[in-house]
Short mmCIF file of N, CA and C in Angstrom, two decimals:
data_model
loop_
_atom_site.label_atom_id
_atom_site.label_comp_id
_atom_site.label_asym_id
_atom_site.label_seq_id
_atom_site.Cartn_x
_atom_site.Cartn_y
_atom_site.Cartn_z
N GLN A 235 4.68 10.01 11.05
CA GLN A 235 3.24 9.86 11.22
C GLN A 235 2.55 10.06 9.88
N VAL A 236 1.66 9.16 9.55
CA VAL A 236 0.93 9.25 8.29
C VAL A 236 -0.39 9.97 8.54
N LEU A 237 -0.63 11.02 7.76
CA LEU A 237 -1.88 11.78 7.89
C LEU A 237 -2.60 11.79 6.55
N LEU A 238 -3.91 11.64 6.61
CA LEU A 238 -4.75 11.68 5.41
C LEU A 238 -5.71 12.85 5.55
N ARG A 239 -5.61 13.81 4.66
CA ARG A 239 -6.48 14.98 4.69
C ARG A 239 -7.43 14.91 3.51
N GLN A 240 -8.70 15.01 3.83
CA GLN A 240 -9.72 14.87 2.80
C GLN A 240 -10.28 16.23 2.40
N PHE A 241 -10.63 16.33 1.12
CA PHE A 241 -11.21 17.54 0.58
C PHE A 241 -12.39 17.16 -0.32
N GLY A 242 -13.31 18.08 -0.44
CA GLY A 242 -14.47 17.84 -1.28
C GLY A 242 -15.67 17.47 -0.44
N GLY A 243 -16.67 16.96 -1.06
CA GLY A 243 -17.91 16.63 -0.36
C GLY A 243 -18.87 17.79 -0.38
N GLY A 244 -20.05 17.58 0.18
CA GLY A 244 -21.05 18.63 0.24
C GLY A 244 -22.42 18.11 -0.14
N LEU A 245 -23.29 19.06 -0.44
CA LEU A 245 -24.68 18.75 -0.78
C LEU A 245 -24.89 18.94 -2.28
N VAL A 246 -25.38 17.90 -2.93
CA VAL A 246 -25.65 17.95 -4.36
C VAL A 246 -27.02 17.34 -4.63
N GLN A 247 -27.48 17.48 -5.86
CA GLN A 247 -28.75 16.88 -6.26
C GLN A 247 -28.50 15.55 -6.97
N ALA A 248 -29.50 14.72 -6.97
CA ALA A 248 -29.41 13.45 -7.68
C ALA A 248 -29.05 13.69 -9.15
N GLY A 249 -28.11 12.89 -9.64
CA GLY A 249 -27.65 13.04 -11.01
C GLY A 249 -26.40 13.90 -11.15
N ASP A 250 -26.07 14.63 -10.11
CA ASP A 250 -24.89 15.49 -10.14
C ASP A 250 -23.61 14.67 -9.97
N SER A 251 -22.50 15.35 -10.16
CA SER A 251 -21.17 14.76 -9.95
C SER A 251 -20.45 15.49 -8.84
N LEU A 252 -19.51 14.78 -8.24
CA LEU A 252 -18.72 15.35 -7.16
C LEU A 252 -17.38 14.63 -7.14
N LYS A 253 -16.32 15.35 -6.77
CA LYS A 253 -14.99 14.73 -6.72
C LYS A 253 -14.39 14.94 -5.34
N LEU A 254 -13.97 13.85 -4.74
CA LEU A 254 -13.29 13.88 -3.46
C LEU A 254 -11.79 13.72 -3.67
N SER A 255 -11.03 14.36 -2.79
CA SER A 255 -9.58 14.24 -2.83
C SER A 255 -9.07 13.84 -1.45
N CYS A 256 -7.95 13.17 -1.45
CA CYS A 256 -7.31 12.76 -0.19
C CYS A 256 -5.80 12.91 -0.37
N VAL A 257 -5.23 13.80 0.42
CA VAL A 257 -3.79 14.06 0.34
C VAL A 257 -3.11 13.36 1.52
N VAL A 258 -2.09 12.61 1.20
CA VAL A 258 -1.39 11.81 2.22
C VAL A 258 -0.03 12.44 2.51
N SER A 259 0.26 12.62 3.78
CA SER A 259 1.58 13.10 4.18
C SER A 259 2.20 12.09 5.14
N GLY A 260 3.52 12.00 5.09
CA GLY A 260 4.21 10.99 5.89
C GLY A 260 4.21 9.67 5.16
N GLY A 261 5.19 8.87 5.40
CA GLY A 261 5.27 7.57 4.74
C GLY A 261 5.60 7.69 3.27
N THR A 262 5.39 6.62 2.55
CA THR A 262 5.69 6.58 1.12
C THR A 262 4.40 6.28 0.38
N PHE A 263 3.77 7.33 -0.10
CA PHE A 263 2.44 7.21 -0.70
C PHE A 263 2.42 6.20 -1.84
N SER A 264 3.47 6.23 -2.67
CA SER A 264 3.48 5.38 -3.86
C SER A 264 3.47 3.90 -3.51
N ARG A 265 3.74 3.56 -2.27
CA ARG A 265 3.75 2.15 -1.85
C ARG A 265 2.44 1.74 -1.18
N TYR A 266 1.51 2.67 -1.05
CA TYR A 266 0.27 2.37 -0.36
C TYR A 266 -0.81 1.96 -1.36
N VAL A 267 -1.57 0.97 -1.01
CA VAL A 267 -2.85 0.75 -1.67
C VAL A 267 -3.84 1.71 -1.02
N MET A 268 -4.59 2.42 -1.82
CA MET A 268 -5.50 3.44 -1.32
C MET A 268 -6.94 3.03 -1.60
N ALA A 269 -7.82 3.45 -0.73
CA ALA A 269 -9.22 3.07 -0.90
C ALA A 269 -10.14 4.16 -0.34
N TRP A 270 -11.38 4.04 -0.74
CA TRP A 270 -12.46 4.85 -0.18
C TRP A 270 -13.52 3.89 0.37
N PHE A 271 -13.99 4.25 1.56
CA PHE A 271 -15.11 3.54 2.18
C PHE A 271 -16.16 4.59 2.55
N ARG A 272 -17.36 4.15 2.85
CA ARG A 272 -18.38 5.09 3.29
C ARG A 272 -19.19 4.49 4.43
N GLN A 273 -19.74 5.38 5.23
CA GLN A 273 -20.46 4.97 6.43
C GLN A 273 -21.73 5.80 6.55
N THR A 274 -22.83 5.13 6.80
CA THR A 274 -24.11 5.81 6.97
C THR A 274 -24.51 5.80 8.44
N PRO A 275 -25.41 6.68 8.83
CA PRO A 275 -25.84 6.72 10.23
C PRO A 275 -26.36 5.35 10.70
N GLY A 276 -25.95 4.98 11.88
CA GLY A 276 -26.35 3.70 12.42
C GLY A 276 -25.36 2.59 12.18
N GLN A 277 -24.45 2.80 11.25
CA GLN A 277 -23.42 1.80 10.99
C GLN A 277 -22.27 1.97 11.96
N GLU A 278 -21.69 0.87 12.36
CA GLU A 278 -20.47 0.91 13.16
C GLU A 278 -19.28 1.07 12.21
N ARG A 279 -18.15 1.41 12.79
CA ARG A 279 -16.96 1.63 11.98
C ARG A 279 -16.62 0.40 11.14
N ASP A 280 -16.73 -0.78 11.75
CA ASP A 280 -16.35 -1.99 11.00
C ASP A 280 -17.42 -2.42 9.99
N GLU A 281 -18.49 -1.62 9.90
CA GLU A 281 -19.52 -1.89 8.90
C GLU A 281 -19.42 -0.96 7.71
N ARG A 282 -18.40 -0.16 7.68
CA ARG A 282 -18.23 0.75 6.55
C ARG A 282 -18.25 -0.02 5.23
N GLU A 283 -18.90 0.58 4.27
CA GLU A 283 -19.04 -0.06 2.96
C GLU A 283 -17.85 0.27 2.07
N PHE A 284 -17.30 -0.75 1.47
CA PHE A 284 -16.22 -0.56 0.52
C PHE A 284 -16.76 0.14 -0.72
N VAL A 285 -16.03 1.17 -1.15
CA VAL A 285 -16.43 1.92 -2.35
C VAL A 285 -15.48 1.65 -3.51
N ALA A 286 -14.19 1.88 -3.28
CA ALA A 286 -13.22 1.71 -4.37
C ALA A 286 -11.81 1.60 -3.80
N ALA A 287 -10.94 0.95 -4.56
CA ALA A 287 -9.53 0.83 -4.18
C ALA A 287 -8.66 0.88 -5.41
N ILE A 288 -7.41 1.31 -5.20
CA ILE A 288 -6.45 1.38 -6.30
C ILE A 288 -5.09 0.95 -5.79
N THR A 289 -4.40 0.15 -6.55
CA THR A 289 -3.10 -0.34 -6.12
C THR A 289 -2.01 0.69 -6.42
N TRP A 290 -0.75 0.28 -6.23
CA TRP A 290 0.36 1.21 -6.28
C TRP A 290 0.46 1.94 -7.60
N SER A 291 0.35 1.18 -8.67
CA SER A 291 0.29 1.83 -9.97
C SER A 291 -1.19 2.09 -10.23
N THR A 292 -1.54 2.53 -11.35
CA THR A 292 -2.96 2.76 -11.66
C THR A 292 -3.55 1.59 -12.45
N ASP A 293 -2.82 0.49 -12.49
CA ASP A 293 -3.27 -0.63 -13.31
C ASP A 293 -4.45 -1.39 -12.73
N SER A 294 -4.56 -1.40 -11.44
CA SER A 294 -5.60 -2.21 -10.81
C SER A 294 -6.50 -1.34 -9.97
N THR A 295 -7.77 -1.36 -10.31
CA THR A 295 -8.78 -0.65 -9.54
C THR A 295 -9.93 -1.61 -9.23
N TYR A 296 -10.57 -1.38 -8.12
CA TYR A 296 -11.66 -2.24 -7.67
C TYR A 296 -12.80 -1.36 -7.18
N TYR A 297 -14.03 -1.86 -7.38
CA TYR A 297 -15.20 -1.06 -7.01
C TYR A 297 -16.25 -1.92 -6.33
N GLY A 298 -16.97 -1.28 -5.40
CA GLY A 298 -18.12 -1.95 -4.83
C GLY A 298 -19.24 -2.05 -5.86
N ASP A 299 -20.07 -3.03 -5.72
CA ASP A 299 -21.11 -3.28 -6.71
C ASP A 299 -22.05 -2.08 -6.87
N SER A 300 -22.31 -1.38 -5.80
CA SER A 300 -23.29 -0.29 -5.84
C SER A 300 -22.77 0.95 -6.57
N VAL A 301 -21.48 1.02 -6.83
CA VAL A 301 -20.92 2.23 -7.47
C VAL A 301 -20.26 1.93 -8.82
N LYS A 302 -20.20 0.68 -9.20
CA LYS A 302 -19.55 0.33 -10.47
C LYS A 302 -20.19 1.07 -11.62
N GLY A 303 -19.34 1.64 -12.47
CA GLY A 303 -19.82 2.35 -13.64
C GLY A 303 -20.20 3.80 -13.36
N ARG A 304 -20.20 4.19 -12.09
CA ARG A 304 -20.54 5.58 -11.73
C ARG A 304 -19.39 6.29 -11.03
N PHE A 305 -18.64 5.55 -10.22
CA PHE A 305 -17.53 6.13 -9.47
C PHE A 305 -16.21 5.67 -10.07
N TYR A 306 -15.20 6.54 -9.96
CA TYR A 306 -13.89 6.21 -10.50
C TYR A 306 -12.81 6.68 -9.54
N ILE A 307 -11.91 5.77 -9.23
CA ILE A 307 -10.81 6.11 -8.34
C ILE A 307 -9.54 6.30 -9.17
N SER A 308 -8.74 7.26 -8.76
CA SER A 308 -7.47 7.50 -9.44
C SER A 308 -6.48 8.03 -8.42
N ARG A 309 -5.22 8.06 -8.81
CA ARG A 309 -4.19 8.56 -7.91
C ARG A 309 -3.14 9.31 -8.69
N ASP A 310 -2.51 10.25 -8.01
CA ASP A 310 -1.41 11.02 -8.56
C ASP A 310 -0.26 10.87 -7.58
N ASN A 311 0.64 9.95 -7.85
CA ASN A 311 1.70 9.66 -6.89
C ASN A 311 2.61 10.86 -6.60
N PRO A 312 3.02 11.63 -7.61
CA PRO A 312 3.85 12.81 -7.29
C PRO A 312 3.15 13.80 -6.37
N LYS A 313 1.83 13.82 -6.39
CA LYS A 313 1.08 14.75 -5.55
C LYS A 313 0.58 14.09 -4.26
N ASN A 314 0.92 12.81 -4.07
CA ASN A 314 0.48 12.08 -2.87
C ASN A 314 -1.03 12.17 -2.68
N THR A 315 -1.75 12.07 -3.77
CA THR A 315 -3.19 12.31 -3.73
C THR A 315 -3.95 11.18 -4.41
N VAL A 316 -5.05 10.81 -3.78
CA VAL A 316 -5.99 9.88 -4.39
C VAL A 316 -7.33 10.60 -4.55
N TYR A 317 -8.03 10.28 -5.62
CA TYR A 317 -9.29 10.95 -5.94
C TYR A 317 -10.42 9.94 -6.05
N LEU A 318 -11.61 10.44 -5.82
CA LEU A 318 -12.81 9.65 -6.10
C LEU A 318 -13.77 10.54 -6.88
N GLN A 319 -13.91 10.23 -8.16
CA GLN A 319 -14.85 10.94 -9.00
C GLN A 319 -16.19 10.22 -8.92
N MET A 320 -17.22 10.92 -8.49
CA MET A 320 -18.53 10.32 -8.31
C MET A 320 -19.50 10.95 -9.29
N ASN A 321 -20.05 10.16 -10.17
CA ASN A 321 -20.99 10.62 -11.19
C ASN A 321 -22.36 9.99 -10.96
N SER A 322 -23.35 10.60 -11.56
CA SER A 322 -24.73 10.08 -11.47
C SER A 322 -25.09 9.75 -10.03
N LEU A 323 -24.86 10.69 -9.17
CA LEU A 323 -25.08 10.44 -7.75
C LEU A 323 -26.54 10.19 -7.44
N LYS A 324 -26.76 9.30 -6.48
CA LYS A 324 -28.09 8.91 -6.06
C LYS A 324 -28.26 9.24 -4.57
N PRO A 325 -29.50 9.41 -4.12
CA PRO A 325 -29.71 9.66 -2.69
C PRO A 325 -29.09 8.58 -1.80
N GLU A 326 -29.06 7.35 -2.28
CA GLU A 326 -28.49 6.27 -1.48
C GLU A 326 -26.96 6.34 -1.39
N ASP A 327 -26.35 7.26 -2.11
CA ASP A 327 -24.91 7.48 -1.97
C ASP A 327 -24.60 8.40 -0.79
N THR A 328 -25.62 8.95 -0.19
CA THR A 328 -25.42 9.82 0.96
C THR A 328 -24.73 9.07 2.09
N ALA A 329 -23.61 9.61 2.54
CA ALA A 329 -22.81 8.95 3.58
C ALA A 329 -21.63 9.83 3.93
N VAL A 330 -20.92 9.43 4.95
CA VAL A 330 -19.61 10.01 5.22
C VAL A 330 -18.58 9.14 4.51
N TYR A 331 -17.76 9.76 3.70
CA TYR A 331 -16.78 9.04 2.91
C TYR A 331 -15.40 9.15 3.56
N TYR A 332 -14.73 8.02 3.65
CA TYR A 332 -13.42 7.95 4.30
C TYR A 332 -12.36 7.48 3.31
N CYS A 333 -11.26 8.15 3.34
CA CYS A 333 -10.08 7.74 2.61
C CYS A 333 -9.24 6.83 3.51
N ALA A 334 -8.61 5.81 2.93
CA ALA A 334 -7.83 4.87 3.73
C ALA A 334 -6.58 4.45 2.98
N ALA A 335 -5.54 4.14 3.75
CA ALA A 335 -4.26 3.74 3.17
C ALA A 335 -3.80 2.42 3.78
N ALA A 336 -3.28 1.55 2.92
CA ALA A 336 -2.78 0.24 3.36
C ALA A 336 -1.30 0.13 3.02
N PRO A 337 -0.44 0.36 4.00
CA PRO A 337 1.00 0.20 3.74
C PRO A 337 1.42 -1.27 3.60
N ASN A 338 0.69 -2.15 4.26
CA ASN A 338 1.04 -3.57 4.25
C ASN A 338 -0.11 -4.37 3.66
N TYR A 339 -0.27 -4.23 2.39
CA TYR A 339 -1.43 -4.77 1.69
C TYR A 339 -1.31 -6.29 1.55
N ASN A 340 -2.41 -6.98 1.90
CA ASN A 340 -2.44 -8.43 1.81
C ASN A 340 -3.47 -8.95 0.82
N GLY A 341 -3.92 -8.09 -0.06
CA GLY A 341 -4.80 -8.54 -1.13
C GLY A 341 -6.28 -8.41 -0.84
N ARG A 342 -6.64 -7.99 0.36
CA ARG A 342 -8.06 -7.90 0.70
C ARG A 342 -8.50 -6.44 0.56
N TYR A 343 -8.66 -6.02 -0.65
CA TYR A 343 -8.88 -4.60 -0.94
C TYR A 343 -10.19 -4.07 -0.38
N ASN A 344 -11.15 -4.92 -0.12
CA ASN A 344 -12.45 -4.45 0.35
C ASN A 344 -12.67 -4.68 1.85
N VAL A 345 -11.63 -5.00 2.56
CA VAL A 345 -11.72 -5.27 4.00
C VAL A 345 -11.10 -4.11 4.77
N ILE A 346 -11.88 -3.54 5.70
CA ILE A 346 -11.39 -2.33 6.36
C ILE A 346 -10.14 -2.59 7.19
N TYR A 347 -9.98 -3.79 7.69
CA TYR A 347 -8.83 -4.08 8.54
C TYR A 347 -7.53 -4.17 7.75
N GLU A 348 -7.64 -4.13 6.44
CA GLU A 348 -6.44 -4.08 5.59
C GLU A 348 -5.77 -2.72 5.67
N TYR A 349 -6.53 -1.72 6.09
CA TYR A 349 -6.09 -0.33 6.02
C TYR A 349 -5.73 0.20 7.41
N ASN A 350 -4.51 0.70 7.53
CA ASN A 350 -4.01 1.15 8.83
C ASN A 350 -4.26 2.63 9.11
N HIS A 351 -4.40 3.40 8.03
CA HIS A 351 -4.51 4.84 8.19
C HIS A 351 -5.78 5.35 7.53
N TRP A 352 -6.45 6.26 8.24
CA TRP A 352 -7.74 6.75 7.78
C TRP A 352 -7.83 8.26 7.86
N GLY A 353 -8.57 8.82 6.90
CA GLY A 353 -8.91 10.22 7.00
C GLY A 353 -10.05 10.42 7.99
N LEU A 354 -10.38 11.68 8.24
CA LEU A 354 -11.42 11.99 9.22
C LEU A 354 -12.83 11.89 8.65
N GLY A 355 -12.93 11.75 7.34
CA GLY A 355 -14.24 11.62 6.72
C GLY A 355 -14.77 12.94 6.20
N THR A 356 -15.57 12.84 5.15
CA THR A 356 -16.22 14.01 4.59
C THR A 356 -17.65 13.63 4.21
N GLN A 357 -18.58 14.52 4.52
CA GLN A 357 -19.99 14.24 4.29
C GLN A 357 -20.36 14.49 2.83
N VAL A 358 -21.04 13.53 2.26
CA VAL A 358 -21.65 13.69 0.94
C VAL A 358 -23.15 13.47 1.10
N THR A 359 -23.92 14.46 0.71
CA THR A 359 -25.37 14.37 0.82
C THR A 359 -25.98 14.59 -0.57
N VAL A 360 -26.79 13.63 -0.99
CA VAL A 360 -27.43 13.71 -2.30
C VAL A 360 -28.93 13.83 -2.10
N SER A 361 -29.48 14.93 -2.55
CA SER A 361 -30.92 15.15 -2.40
C SER A 361 -31.65 14.65 -3.63
N SER A 362 -32.88 14.22 -3.42
CA SER A 362 -33.67 13.67 -4.53
C SER A 362 -34.44 14.77 -5.25
#
């Protein structure tokens, strides 16, 4: 069974930084494409916004337009962990952030149905 445990999140002020972590147990982490999505109140699960993704190595990373240049995704394969470093946070970044894993990646890094395993989510609130 593949489990994704998320750490980090909380309440910060606009302009602050925050780092999220996601530890994966079960399966073979180094073979998963990993991603972060976020969901705001009123959105359905399939409306989650793509935030960032990283392939098996660290060579390829992808970002949603709203976070480019501010957020950075990274992974530590020996630690089975993926990170999301969030800088220059804005109130519109307020959301529940979800970690996701794609064991059978088909190239659609920003599509939620690409990802079979999900964390439980962590709240990030940015005050103005």
